[in-house]
Coordinates of C-alpha atoms and ligand atoms in Angstrom, one line a residue:
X980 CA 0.0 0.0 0.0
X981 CA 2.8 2.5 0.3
X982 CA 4.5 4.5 -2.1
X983 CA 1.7 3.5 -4.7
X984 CA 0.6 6.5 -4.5
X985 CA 3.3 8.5 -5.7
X986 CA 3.6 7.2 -9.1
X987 CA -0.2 7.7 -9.8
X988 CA 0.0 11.2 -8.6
X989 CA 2.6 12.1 -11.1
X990 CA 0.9 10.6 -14.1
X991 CA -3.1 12.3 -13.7
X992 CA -2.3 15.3 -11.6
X993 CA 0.2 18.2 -12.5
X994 CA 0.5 21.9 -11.6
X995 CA -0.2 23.0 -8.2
X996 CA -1.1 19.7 -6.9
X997 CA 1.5 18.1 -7.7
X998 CA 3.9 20.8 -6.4
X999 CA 1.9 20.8 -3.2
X1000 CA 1.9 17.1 -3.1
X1001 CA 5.8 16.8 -3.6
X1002 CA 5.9 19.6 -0.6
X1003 CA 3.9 17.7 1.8
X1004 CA 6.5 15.0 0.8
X1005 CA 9.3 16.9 1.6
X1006 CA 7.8 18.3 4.5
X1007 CA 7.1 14.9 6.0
X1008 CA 10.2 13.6 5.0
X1009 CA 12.4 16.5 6.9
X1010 CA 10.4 15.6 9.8
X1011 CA 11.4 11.7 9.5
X1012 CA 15.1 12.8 8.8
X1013 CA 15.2 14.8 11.8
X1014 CA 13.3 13.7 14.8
X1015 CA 15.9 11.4 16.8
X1016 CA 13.1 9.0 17.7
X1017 CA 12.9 5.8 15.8
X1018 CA 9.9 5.4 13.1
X1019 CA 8.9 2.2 10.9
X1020 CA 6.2 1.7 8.8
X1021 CA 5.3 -2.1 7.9
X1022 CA 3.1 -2.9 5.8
X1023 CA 0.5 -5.7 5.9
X1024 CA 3.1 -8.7 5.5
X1025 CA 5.7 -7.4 7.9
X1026 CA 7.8 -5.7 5.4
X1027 CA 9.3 -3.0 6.6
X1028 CA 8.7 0.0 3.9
X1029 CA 10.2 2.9 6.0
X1030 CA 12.8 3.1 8.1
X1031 CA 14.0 7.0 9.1
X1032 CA 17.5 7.8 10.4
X1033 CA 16.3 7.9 13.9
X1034 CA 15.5 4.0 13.6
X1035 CA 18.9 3.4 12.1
X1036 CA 20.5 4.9 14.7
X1037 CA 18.9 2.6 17.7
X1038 CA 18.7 -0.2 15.3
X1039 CA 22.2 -0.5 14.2
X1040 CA 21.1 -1.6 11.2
X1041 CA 21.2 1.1 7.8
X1042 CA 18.0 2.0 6.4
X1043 CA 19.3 0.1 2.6
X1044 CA 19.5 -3.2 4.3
X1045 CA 16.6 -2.4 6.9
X1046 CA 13.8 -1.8 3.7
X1047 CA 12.3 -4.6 2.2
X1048 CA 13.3 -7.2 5.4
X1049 CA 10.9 -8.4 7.8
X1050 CA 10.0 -6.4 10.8
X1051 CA 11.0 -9.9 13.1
X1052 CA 14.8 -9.8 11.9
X1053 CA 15.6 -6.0 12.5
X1054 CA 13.3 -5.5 15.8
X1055 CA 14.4 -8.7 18.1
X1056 CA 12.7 -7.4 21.4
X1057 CA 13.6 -9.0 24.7
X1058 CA 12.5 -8.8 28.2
X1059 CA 14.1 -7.4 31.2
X1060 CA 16.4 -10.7 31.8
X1061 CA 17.1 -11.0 27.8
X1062 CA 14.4 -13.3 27.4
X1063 CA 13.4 -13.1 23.7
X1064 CA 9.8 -11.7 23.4
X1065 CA 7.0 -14.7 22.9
X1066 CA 4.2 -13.3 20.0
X1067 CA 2.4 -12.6 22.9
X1068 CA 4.6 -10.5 24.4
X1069 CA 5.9 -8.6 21.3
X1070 CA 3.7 -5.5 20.4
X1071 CA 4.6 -5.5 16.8
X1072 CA 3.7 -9.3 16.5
X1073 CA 0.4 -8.1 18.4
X1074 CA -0.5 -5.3 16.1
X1075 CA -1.2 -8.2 13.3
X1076 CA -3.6 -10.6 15.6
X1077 CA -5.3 -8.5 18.5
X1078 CA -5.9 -4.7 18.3
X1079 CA -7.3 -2.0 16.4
X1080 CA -5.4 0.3 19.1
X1081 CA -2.0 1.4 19.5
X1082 CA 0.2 -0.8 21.7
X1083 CA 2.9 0.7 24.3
X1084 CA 5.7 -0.9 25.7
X1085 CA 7.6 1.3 28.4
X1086 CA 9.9 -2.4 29.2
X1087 CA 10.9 -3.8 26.3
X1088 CA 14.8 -4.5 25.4
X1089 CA 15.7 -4.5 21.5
X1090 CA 18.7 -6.1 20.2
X1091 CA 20.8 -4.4 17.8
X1092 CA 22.5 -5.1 14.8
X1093 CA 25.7 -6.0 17.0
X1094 CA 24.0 -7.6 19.3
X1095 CA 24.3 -5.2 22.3
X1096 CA 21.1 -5.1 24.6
X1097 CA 19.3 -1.5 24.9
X1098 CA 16.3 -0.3 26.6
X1099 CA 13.3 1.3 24.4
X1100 CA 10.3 2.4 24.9
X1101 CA 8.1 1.4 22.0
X1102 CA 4.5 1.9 20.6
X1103 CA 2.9 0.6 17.1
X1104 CA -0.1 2.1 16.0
X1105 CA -2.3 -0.1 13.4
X1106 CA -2.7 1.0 9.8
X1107 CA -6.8 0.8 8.6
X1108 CA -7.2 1.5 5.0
X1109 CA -10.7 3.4 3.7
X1110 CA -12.7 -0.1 4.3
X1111 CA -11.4 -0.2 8.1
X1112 CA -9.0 -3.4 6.9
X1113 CA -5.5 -3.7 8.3
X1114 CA -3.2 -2.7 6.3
X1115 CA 0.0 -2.2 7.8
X1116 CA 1.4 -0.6 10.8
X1117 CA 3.7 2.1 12.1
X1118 CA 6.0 1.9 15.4
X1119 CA 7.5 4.7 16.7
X1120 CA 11.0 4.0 19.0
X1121 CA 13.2 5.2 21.1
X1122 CA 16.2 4.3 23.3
X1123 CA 15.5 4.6 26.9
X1124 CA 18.9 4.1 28.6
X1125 CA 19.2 7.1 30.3
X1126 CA 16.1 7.2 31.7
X1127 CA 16.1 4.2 33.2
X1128 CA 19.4 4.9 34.9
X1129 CA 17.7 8.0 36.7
X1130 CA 14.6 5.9 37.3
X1131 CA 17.2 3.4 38.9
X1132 CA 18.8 6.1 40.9
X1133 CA 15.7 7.7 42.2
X1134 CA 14.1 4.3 43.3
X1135 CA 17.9 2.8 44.9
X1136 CA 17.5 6.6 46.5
X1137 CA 14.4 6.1 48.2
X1138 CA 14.8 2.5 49.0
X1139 CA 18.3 3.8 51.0
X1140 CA 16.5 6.9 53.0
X1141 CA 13.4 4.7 53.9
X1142 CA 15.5 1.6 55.0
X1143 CA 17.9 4.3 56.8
X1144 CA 14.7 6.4 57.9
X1145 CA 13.1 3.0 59.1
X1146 CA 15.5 2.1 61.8
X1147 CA 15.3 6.1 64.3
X1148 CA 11.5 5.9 63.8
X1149 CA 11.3 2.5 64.9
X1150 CA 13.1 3.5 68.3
X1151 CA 11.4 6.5 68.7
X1152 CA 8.4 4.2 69.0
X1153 CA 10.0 1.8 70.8
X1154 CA 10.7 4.6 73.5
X1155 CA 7.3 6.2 73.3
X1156 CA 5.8 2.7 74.2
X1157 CA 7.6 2.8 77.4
X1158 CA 6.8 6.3 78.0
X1159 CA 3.1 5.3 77.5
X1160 CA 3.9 1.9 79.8
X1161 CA 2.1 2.4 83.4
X1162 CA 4.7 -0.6 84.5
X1163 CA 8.0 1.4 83.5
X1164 CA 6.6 5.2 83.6
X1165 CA 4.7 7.7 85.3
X1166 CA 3.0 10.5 83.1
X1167 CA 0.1 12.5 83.8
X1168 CA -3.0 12.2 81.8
X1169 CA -2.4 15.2 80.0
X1170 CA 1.0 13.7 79.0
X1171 CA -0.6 10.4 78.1
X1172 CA -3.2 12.3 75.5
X1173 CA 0.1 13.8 74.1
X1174 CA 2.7 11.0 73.6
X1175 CA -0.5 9.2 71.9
X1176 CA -1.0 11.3 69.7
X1177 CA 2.8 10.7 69.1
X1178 CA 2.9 7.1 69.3
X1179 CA -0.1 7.4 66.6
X1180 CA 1.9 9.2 64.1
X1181 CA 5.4 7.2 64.1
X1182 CA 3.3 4.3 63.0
X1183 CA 1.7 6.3 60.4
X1184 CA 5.7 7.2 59.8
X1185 CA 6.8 3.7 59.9
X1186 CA 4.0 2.2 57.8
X1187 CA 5.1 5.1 55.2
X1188 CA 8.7 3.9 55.4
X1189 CA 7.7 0.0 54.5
X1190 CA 5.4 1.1 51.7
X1191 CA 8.2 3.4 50.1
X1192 CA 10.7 0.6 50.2
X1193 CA 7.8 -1.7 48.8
X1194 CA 6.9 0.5 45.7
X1195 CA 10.7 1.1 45.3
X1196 CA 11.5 -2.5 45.1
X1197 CA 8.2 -2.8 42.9
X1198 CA 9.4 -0.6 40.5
X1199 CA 12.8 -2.0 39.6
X1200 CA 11.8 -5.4 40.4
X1201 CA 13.1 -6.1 42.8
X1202 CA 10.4 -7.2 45.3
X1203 CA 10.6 -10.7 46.4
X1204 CA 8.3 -13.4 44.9
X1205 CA 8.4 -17.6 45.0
X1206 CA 4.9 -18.5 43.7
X1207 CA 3.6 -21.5 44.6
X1208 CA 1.0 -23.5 44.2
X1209 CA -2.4 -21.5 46.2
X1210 CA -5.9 -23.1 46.1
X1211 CA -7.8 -19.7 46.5
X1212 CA -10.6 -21.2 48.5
X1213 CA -9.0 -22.0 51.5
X1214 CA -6.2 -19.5 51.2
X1215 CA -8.5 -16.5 51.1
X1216 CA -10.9 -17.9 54.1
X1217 CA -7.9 -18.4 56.6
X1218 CA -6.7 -14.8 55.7
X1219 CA -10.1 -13.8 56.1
X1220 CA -10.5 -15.9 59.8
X1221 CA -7.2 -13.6 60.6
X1222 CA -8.7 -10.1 59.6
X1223 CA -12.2 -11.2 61.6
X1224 CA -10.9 -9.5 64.9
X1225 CA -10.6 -6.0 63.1
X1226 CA -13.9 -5.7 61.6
X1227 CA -15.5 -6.6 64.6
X1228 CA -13.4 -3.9 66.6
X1229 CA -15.6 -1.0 64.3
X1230 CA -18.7 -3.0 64.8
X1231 CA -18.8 -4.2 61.0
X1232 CA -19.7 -7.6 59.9
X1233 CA -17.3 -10.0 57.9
X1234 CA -18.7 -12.3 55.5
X1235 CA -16.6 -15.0 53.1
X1236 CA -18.7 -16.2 50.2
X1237 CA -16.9 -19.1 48.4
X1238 CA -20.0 -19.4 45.8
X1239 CA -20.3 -15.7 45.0
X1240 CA -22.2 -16.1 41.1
X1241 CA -19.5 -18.7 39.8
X1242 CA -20.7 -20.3 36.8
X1243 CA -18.1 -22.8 37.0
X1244 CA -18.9 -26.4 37.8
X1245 CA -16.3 -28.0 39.9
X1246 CA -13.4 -28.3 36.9
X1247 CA -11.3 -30.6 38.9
X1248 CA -14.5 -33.6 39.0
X1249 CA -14.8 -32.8 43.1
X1250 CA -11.2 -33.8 43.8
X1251 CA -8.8 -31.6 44.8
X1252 CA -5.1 -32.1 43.8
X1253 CA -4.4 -34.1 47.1
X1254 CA -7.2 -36.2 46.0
X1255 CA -10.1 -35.2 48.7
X1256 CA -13.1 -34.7 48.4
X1257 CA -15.0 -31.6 47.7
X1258 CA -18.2 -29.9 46.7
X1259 CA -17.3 -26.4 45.9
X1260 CA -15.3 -24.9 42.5
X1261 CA -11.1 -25.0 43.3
X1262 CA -9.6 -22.2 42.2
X1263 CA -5.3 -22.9 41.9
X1264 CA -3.5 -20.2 40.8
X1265 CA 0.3 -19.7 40.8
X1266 CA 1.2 -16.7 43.3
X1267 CA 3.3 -15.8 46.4
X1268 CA 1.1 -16.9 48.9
X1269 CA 2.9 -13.9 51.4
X1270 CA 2.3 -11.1 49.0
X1271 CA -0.9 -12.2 48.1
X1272 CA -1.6 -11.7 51.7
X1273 CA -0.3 -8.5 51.9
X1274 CA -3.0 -7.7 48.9
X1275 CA -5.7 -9.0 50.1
X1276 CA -5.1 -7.4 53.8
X1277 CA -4.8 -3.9 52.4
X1278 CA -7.8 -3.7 50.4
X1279 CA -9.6 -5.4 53.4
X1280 CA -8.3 -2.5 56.0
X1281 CA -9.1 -0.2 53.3
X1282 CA -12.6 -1.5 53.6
X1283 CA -12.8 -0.7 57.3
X1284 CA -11.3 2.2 57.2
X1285 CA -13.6 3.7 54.3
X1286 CA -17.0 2.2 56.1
X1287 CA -18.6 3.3 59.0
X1288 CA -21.0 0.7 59.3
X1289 CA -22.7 -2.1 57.2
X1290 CA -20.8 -4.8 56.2
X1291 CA -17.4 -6.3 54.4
X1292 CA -17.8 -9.5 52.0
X1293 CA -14.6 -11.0 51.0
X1294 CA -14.7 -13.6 48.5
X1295 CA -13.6 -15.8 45.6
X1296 CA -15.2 -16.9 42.5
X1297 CA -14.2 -17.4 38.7
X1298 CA -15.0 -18.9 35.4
X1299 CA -12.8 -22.0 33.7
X1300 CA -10.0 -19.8 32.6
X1301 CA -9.9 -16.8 35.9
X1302 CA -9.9 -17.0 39.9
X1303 CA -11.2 -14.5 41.3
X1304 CA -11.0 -12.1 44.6
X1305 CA -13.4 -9.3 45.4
X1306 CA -13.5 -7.2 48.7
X1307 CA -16.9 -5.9 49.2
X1308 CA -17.8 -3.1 51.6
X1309 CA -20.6 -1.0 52.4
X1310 CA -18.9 2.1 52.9
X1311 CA -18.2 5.9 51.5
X1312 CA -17.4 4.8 47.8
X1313 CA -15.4 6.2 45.7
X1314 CA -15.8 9.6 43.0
X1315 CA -16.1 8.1 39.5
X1316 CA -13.3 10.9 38.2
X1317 CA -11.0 9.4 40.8
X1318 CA -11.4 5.7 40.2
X1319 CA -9.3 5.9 37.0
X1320 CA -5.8 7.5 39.1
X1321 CA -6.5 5.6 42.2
X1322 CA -4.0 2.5 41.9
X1323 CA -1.0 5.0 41.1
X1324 CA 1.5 6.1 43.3
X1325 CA 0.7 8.4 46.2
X1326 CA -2.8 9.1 45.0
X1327 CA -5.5 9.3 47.6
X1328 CA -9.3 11.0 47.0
X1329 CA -9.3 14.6 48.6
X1330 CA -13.2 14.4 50.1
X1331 CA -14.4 15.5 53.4
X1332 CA -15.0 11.9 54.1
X1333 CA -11.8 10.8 53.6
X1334 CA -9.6 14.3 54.3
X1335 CA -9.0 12.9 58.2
X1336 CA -8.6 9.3 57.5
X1337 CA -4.5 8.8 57.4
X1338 CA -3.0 6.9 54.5
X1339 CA 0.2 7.1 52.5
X1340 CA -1.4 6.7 49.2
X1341 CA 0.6 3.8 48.5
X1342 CA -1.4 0.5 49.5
X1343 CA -3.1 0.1 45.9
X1344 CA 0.0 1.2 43.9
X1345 CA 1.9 -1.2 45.7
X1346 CA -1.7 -4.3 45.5
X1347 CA -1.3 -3.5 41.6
X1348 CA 2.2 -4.3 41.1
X1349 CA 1.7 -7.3 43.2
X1350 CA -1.2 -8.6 41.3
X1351 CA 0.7 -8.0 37.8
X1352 CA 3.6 -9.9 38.6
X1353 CA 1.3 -12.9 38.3
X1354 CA -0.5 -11.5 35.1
X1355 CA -3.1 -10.7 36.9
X1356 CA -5.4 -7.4 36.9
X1357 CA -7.1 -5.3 39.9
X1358 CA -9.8 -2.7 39.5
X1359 CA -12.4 -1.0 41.5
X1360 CA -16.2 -0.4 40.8
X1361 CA -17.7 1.9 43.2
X1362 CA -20.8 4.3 44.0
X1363 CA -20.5 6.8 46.1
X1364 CA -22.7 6.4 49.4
X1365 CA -23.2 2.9 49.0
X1366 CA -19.7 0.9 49.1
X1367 CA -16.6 -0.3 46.8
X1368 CA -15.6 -3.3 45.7
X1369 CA -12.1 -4.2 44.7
X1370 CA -11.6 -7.4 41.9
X1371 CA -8.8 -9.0 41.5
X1372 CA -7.9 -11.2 38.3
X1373 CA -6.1 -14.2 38.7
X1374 CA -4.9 -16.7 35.7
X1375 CA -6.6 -19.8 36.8
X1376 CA -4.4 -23.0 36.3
X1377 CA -6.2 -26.0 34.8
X1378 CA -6.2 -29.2 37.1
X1379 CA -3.4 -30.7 34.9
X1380 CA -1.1 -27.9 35.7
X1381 CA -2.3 -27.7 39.3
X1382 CA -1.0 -31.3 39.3
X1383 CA 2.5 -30.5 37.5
X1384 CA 2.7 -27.7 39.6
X1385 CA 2.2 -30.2 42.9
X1386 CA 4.8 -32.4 41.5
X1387 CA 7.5 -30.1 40.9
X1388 CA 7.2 -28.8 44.4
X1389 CA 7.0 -31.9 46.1
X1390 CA 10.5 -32.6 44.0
X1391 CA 11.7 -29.6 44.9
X1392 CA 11.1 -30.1 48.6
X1393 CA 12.3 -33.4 48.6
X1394 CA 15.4 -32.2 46.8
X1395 CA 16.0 -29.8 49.3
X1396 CA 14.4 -30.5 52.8
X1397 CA 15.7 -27.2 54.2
X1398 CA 13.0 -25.7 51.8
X1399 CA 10.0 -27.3 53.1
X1400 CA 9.9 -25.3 55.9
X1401 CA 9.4 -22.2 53.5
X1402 CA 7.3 -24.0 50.4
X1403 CA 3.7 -23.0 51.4
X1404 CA 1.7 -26.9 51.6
X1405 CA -1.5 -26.9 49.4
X1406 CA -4.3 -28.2 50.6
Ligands
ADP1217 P1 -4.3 5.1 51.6 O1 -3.1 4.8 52.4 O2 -4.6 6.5 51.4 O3 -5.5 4.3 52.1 P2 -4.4 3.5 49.2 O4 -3.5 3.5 48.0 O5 -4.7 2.2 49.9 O6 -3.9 4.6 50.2 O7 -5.8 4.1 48.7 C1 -5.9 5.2 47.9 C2 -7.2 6.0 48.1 O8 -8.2 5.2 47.6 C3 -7.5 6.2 49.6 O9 -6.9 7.4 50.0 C4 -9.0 6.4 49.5 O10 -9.4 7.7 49.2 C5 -9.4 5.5 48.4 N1 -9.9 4.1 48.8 C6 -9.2 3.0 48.8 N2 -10.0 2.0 49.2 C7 -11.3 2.5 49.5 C8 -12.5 2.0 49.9 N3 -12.7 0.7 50.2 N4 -13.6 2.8 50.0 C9 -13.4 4.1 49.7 N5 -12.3 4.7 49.3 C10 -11.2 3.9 49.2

């Protein structure tokens, strides 16, 4: 489809179109000569038909040998540990099966011509001709090296003053409790109200510390994971037997619905992977059964601390291909305009409901990046006045890989005793 156009012009038009024709041309073309970023056009088979200066420059390779070649041999993108990009990872591969949208990659790795490894940011934007057919696509590139160095710094920055940070707070708390102790101390009441009030916000302080060094870790990846093997079920009704005591502290009522509106028949014939017996659907999924924890408590002491009274339902359900997680409460809800912002960094909703409730702003940024480490997905659907719920999407594993998945960890374990102490059991 490209370039077709040029010869066709020359031959029916002439005068002033064609002069303004051939200076839209030139126009364009000084643009693609001079912006540093990379741009490729490829057309419906994967031929690359453009290829500007920019995209030599990150490629390696020359724009005479890059023309007429397959997109897959000049743009080799990798992940983070060099891992070569599966179709379903690679957003140019993507372009051609899935989406009538443009596709960003701020993670990708490309490697050049001489086989050196860069970072680059990437998005490809599909080509629709008059008849709303693909027809080709364009990526626009560029190498990211240097801002992911100062993202690096800025993240091994805040990691160092929280960890540093981390260890004065704790003993100013760990003096204040003494201060506050009748068995060690004698304070007035007045006193008491005071060092409270103190004691109150070096926890908020200390809390703020763990979740900066979480969302630093997070970001680089550094945050520790060993998934295992978790049947949802029983996982999230144990956490939910731990997180009773607190709901019942603000009078609200805690419910665990295992049935919620599954549609899913038992998949696994009413056996679990031990072989037992049981009636209801099992949900296995692959995930750190620790961090999952810390997920599932933060939405749930979000939910009591956004609901004054009513009720908080935490439960699981799914269809043959998802598990499932939703934390249900009855409380203030959220604005509709903030719902899209609310799972990034440091955001919290400025409402007179919420203004004196403390928070870092953190707790969601930090549930998201937990929940996409296991290709999972979290969102919130919300009315104001009436309560939230938070979802969480998990990749449901099929009984045969739930069984796989068993046998490599018990070979693991056996392998390695030492480990079994660690290695969550499944149920
Ligand atoms: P915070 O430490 O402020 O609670 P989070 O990242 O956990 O930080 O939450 C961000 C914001 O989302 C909160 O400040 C609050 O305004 C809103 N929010 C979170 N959960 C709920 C909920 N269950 N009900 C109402 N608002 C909520």
């Amino acid at each position: 489809m490209f370039g077709h156009g040029h010869s066709k012009v020359n031959g029916a038009a002439g005068g002033n179109l064609e002069n303004s024709l051939r200076d839209e041309r030139q126009k364009s073309s000084i643009i693609l000569n001079a912006i540093e970023d990379g741009v490729m056009l490829i057309d419906k088979n994967g031929i690359i038909e453009l290829f500007n200066p920019g995209a030599a420059n990150i490629t390696g390779w020359p724009e005479s040998e890059a023309r007429k070649l397959n997109y897959k041999s000049i743009m080799r993108l990798s992940d983070e540990k060099g891992e070569p990009y599966t179709p379903e990872q690679d957003p140019l591969t993507r372009i051609f099966t899935a989406s009538n949208e443009t596709i960003r990659d701020n993670k990708a790795f490309l490697v050049t011509k001489s086989g050196k490894q860069i970072p680059l940011s990437i998005s490809v934007s599909p080509l629709l001709d008059s008849n709303k057919q693909f027809s080709g696509a364009v990526a626009i590139f560029r190498d990211v090296t240097q801002e992911r160095q100062e993202e690096k710094q800025r993240a091994e920055f805040i990691s160092t003053a929280s960890h540093e940070m981390r260890t004065p707070v704790a003993a100013i708390e760990g003096y204040l409790a003494l201060a506050l102790n009748d068995k060690v101390s004698t304070i007035d009441s007045r006193a008491r109200q005071y060092l409270d009030k103190a004691h109150e916000s070096t926890q908020h302080l200390g809390k703020l510390f763990q979740d900066l060094l979480t969302s630093a870790k997070a970001e680089d990846g550094r945050l520790n994971s060993h998934p295992a093997l978790v049947e949802l079920g029983d996982y999230v009704e144990k956490i939910c037997n731990d997180l009773r005591f607190a709901a019942d502290k603000k009078g609200l009522a805690l419910e665990f619905s295992s049935l919620g509106n599954s549609q899913t028949i038992d998949a696994t014939g009413g056996k679990n992977v031990a072989g037992q017996k049981i009636i209801r659907p099992l949900f296995y999924v692959l995930v750190d059964p620790d961090r999952m924890r810390e997920v599932v408590t933060n939405l749930f002491d979000n939910a009591v601390k956004y609901t004054d009274q009513g009720k908080i339902t935490i439960g699981i359900t799914g269809d043959d291909h998802i598990a499932q997680i939703y934390i249900k409460d009855t409380g203030v809800g959220i604005p509709a305009e903030d719902i899209p912002h609310l799972f990034q960094k440091f955001y919290r909703v400025d409402s007179s409901a919420t203004r004196t409730i403390g928070g870092t702003g953190l707790g969601l940024y930090i549930c998201r990046k937990i929940v996409e480490l296991y290709q999972g997905r979290i969102w919130v659907e919300s009315e104001m006045g009436k309560g939230s719920t938070f979802f969480i999407n998990l990749p449901r594993l099929s009984t045969e890989q739930a069984q796989a998945q068993k046998q490599r960890e018990s070979a693991e374990t056996a392998m390695n005793p030492i480990n079994s102490l660690t290695t969550p059991v499944i149920q």
